[in-house]
């Protein structure tokens, strides 16, 4: 799994700073930092390198991803359900629904693809 | 030959002459400085705009064999033969996002074939070779199939079997040799005009029959009701539904993976061109849908096949029911519709051979000119090989091979299509998956018997079709399933299971030469190399940095490759 073999597009990552902390002895570190895993030598907070070793690699979001693309499933799935169109009635110009219904899916597919082409760049 | 046939032949020859001239003229159309590179000869300079891409893709997908064989299937079994309509509807939404990614990565890296992409993505020459060989093997019978469509037309016009087909293909081979992908792209415009007229003719003729479609379908229904078959009819029988759906899905997957489709796609100018075309092409399926209804019209008019060749039903219907000149145009539509995809397929197979076998194993340092020469020669060889198969062996052999070819090409899905999204799969796992899929697919195809027209008598024990009866599994049902889908499922399962096993065993991953951004790059993006710069396989030299002075602006000296062209 080498999503960032060349480094992600936003490399190097923005610097992260340790949160401000009270270092007086006897004061417990804030709850958010009491996480398991390798700790810095003083046991107060982890270094960036140690943290990135334990953290799962960030999920890279594809540049062409869009929730609108789920719409594509409609013209793919509908023609694959014969129960929807396996009937004679209603007929149009005497052509059974089985035939003109499936042909009309072509208009549906074309309309959805046109919409997506304009909507998602 | 009757008077009618003479008229049909005259119209056919006139169109054929125009097509020939256009094919040769195509070499001069948008003439590049040098056609001796695979980008120019094999991909038309990768610069086709909206219209040309539309004609190229429609010529590529809606082939003569489809126009001839599918209505014949509808004529024989009714609803079950209608599967190309859902197939050619779902294929475009399936490809809408995927093909744009494929276009981008191929443009950034200068790939001409899918096998080159696989080699680069998974860092494995062996895997690339497997994909290339599968592509070539699957494409060759497809070319032979186009000849079957043309042969049917010649038979109805009363021409003998051998020489007309040879002459037609020699002409096709010559202009493809000369003009490359530009030839079929231009010829396809004529083809689409002819198809449009043919469709209109069908609609007009049936509308003029008393009772129109209503009567046509009623007569067809009576025919199926009285036939001894149980799987025919105006609607799908319950046992045919699974096969109908899996066949549509499998055909859609296979169409995407066939090298000739991808060749047509790569010739588009930019991502927008491609996406606009994918949005428009479902409407072209309507023409195929109307032509399929000829199957019912042929039942109504009592058309019978000529000389026992089932594929002649469609041309024969035109010969009997339309004026001779319209029949001639319809025949020309089928003939030209055979030549366009045959040319693109031979170019695609030749590119696969050149880039993935010749360059990899025979002459790694071949120049662009040599590559083009090899490609041209191979495209000729492939076409004449197909011609010999049809003339010397029987046509059934080509149909059987095509059946196997569809199952073969589907097995490249994990590497090519899923490879566009992830490099998670291990290269050896993908190879193992392909091997398993092929083994299962071929075994299942071997088990399918061929039935006679009544749907019961077994004509041949093996390799009789792609519908594998589920009763082989011991399930008590008449249903059957498309072999390719099962083989693909096995392939995916093996690839997914082997990948963690191989990683665990410490097998090294291949080096992925692509980056995520390559998959979304578009024309004008700096990572997409300018067409002028792409010289096949030769690395593009980095431009030297301009000298920069902080104080005095230095006038920029024009580089050698800039400035006024002398030619």
JSON list of C-alpha atoms in Angstrom, two decimals, chain B residues 4 12 105 111 151 153 163 168 186 249 259 309 335-336 343 360 371 373 398 407 430 435 456 487 489 500 530:
[
{"chain": "B", "resi": 4, "resn": "UNK", "atom": "CA", "xyz": [-33.31, -6.20, -58.30]},
{"chain": "B", "resi": 12, "resn": "UNK", "atom": "CA", "xyz": [-23.57, -1.02, -52.98]},
{"chain": "B", "resi": 105, "resn": "UNK", "atom": "CA", "xyz": [-3.01, 8.04, -17.27]},
{"chain": "B", "resi": 111, "resn": "UNK", "atom": "CA", "xyz": [0.63, 4.61, -23.44]},
{"chain": "B", "resi": 151, "resn": "UNK", "atom": "CA", "xyz": [-20.49, -12.48, -46.35]},
{"chain": "B", "resi": 153, "resn": "UNK", "atom": "CA", "xyz": [-24.78, -9.47, -47.60]},
{"chain": "B", "resi": 163, "resn": "UNK", "atom": "CA", "xyz": [-13.33, -13.22, -54.29]},
{"chain": "B", "resi": 168, "resn": "UNK", "atom": "CA", "xyz": [-13.32, -5.81, -50.06]},
{"chain": "B", "resi": 186, "resn": "UNK", "atom": "CA", "xyz": [-13.71, 9.22, -41.55]},
{"chain": "B", "resi": 249, "resn": "UNK", "atom": "CA", "xyz": [-23.43, -7.44, -17.57]},
{"chain": "B", "resi": 259, "resn": "UNK", "atom": "CA", "xyz": [-8.41, -3.36, -27.02]},
{"chain": "B", "resi": 309, "resn": "UNK", "atom": "CA", "xyz": [-27.04, -19.37, -43.60]},
{"chain": "B", "resi": 335, "resn": "UNK", "atom": "CA", "xyz": [-20.59, -3.79, -45.39]},
{"chain": "B", "resi": 336, "resn": "UNK", "atom": "CA", "xyz": [-19.10, -0.49, -44.25]},
{"chain": "B", "resi": 343, "resn": "UNK", "atom": "CA", "xyz": [-9.85, -1.74, -39.24]},
{"chain": "B", "resi": 360, "resn": "UNK", "atom": "CA", "xyz": [9.64, -5.86, -24.96]},
{"chain": "B", "resi": 371, "resn": "UNK", "atom": "CA", "xyz": [7.45, 0.62, -34.53]},
{"chain": "B", "resi": 373, "resn": "UNK", "atom": "CA", "xyz": [6.25, -0.13, -39.75]},
{"chain": "B", "resi": 398, "resn": "UNK", "atom": "CA", "xyz": [-14.87, -18.15, -35.90]},
{"chain": "B", "resi": 407, "resn": "UNK", "atom": "CA", "xyz": [-14.48, -14.91, -21.72]},
{"chain": "B", "resi": 430, "resn": "UNK", "atom": "CA", "xyz": [-3.38, -10.95, -10.55]},
{"chain": "B", "resi": 435, "resn": "UNK", "atom": "CA", "xyz": [-5.04, -18.26, -14.76]},
{"chain": "B", "resi": 456, "resn": "UNK", "atom": "CA", "xyz": [-33.83, -29.96, -27.14]},
{"chain": "B", "resi": 487, "resn": "UNK", "atom": "CA", "xyz": [-15.02, -17.09, -14.46]},
{"chain": "B", "resi": 489, "resn": "UNK", "atom": "CA", "xyz": [-15.87, -14.02, -10.03]},
{"chain": "B", "resi": 500, "resn": "UNK", "atom": "CA", "xyz": [-2.34, -11.02, 1.35]},
{"chain": "B", "resi": 530, "resn": "UNK", "atom": "CA", "xyz": [2.26, 17.97, -25.59]}
]
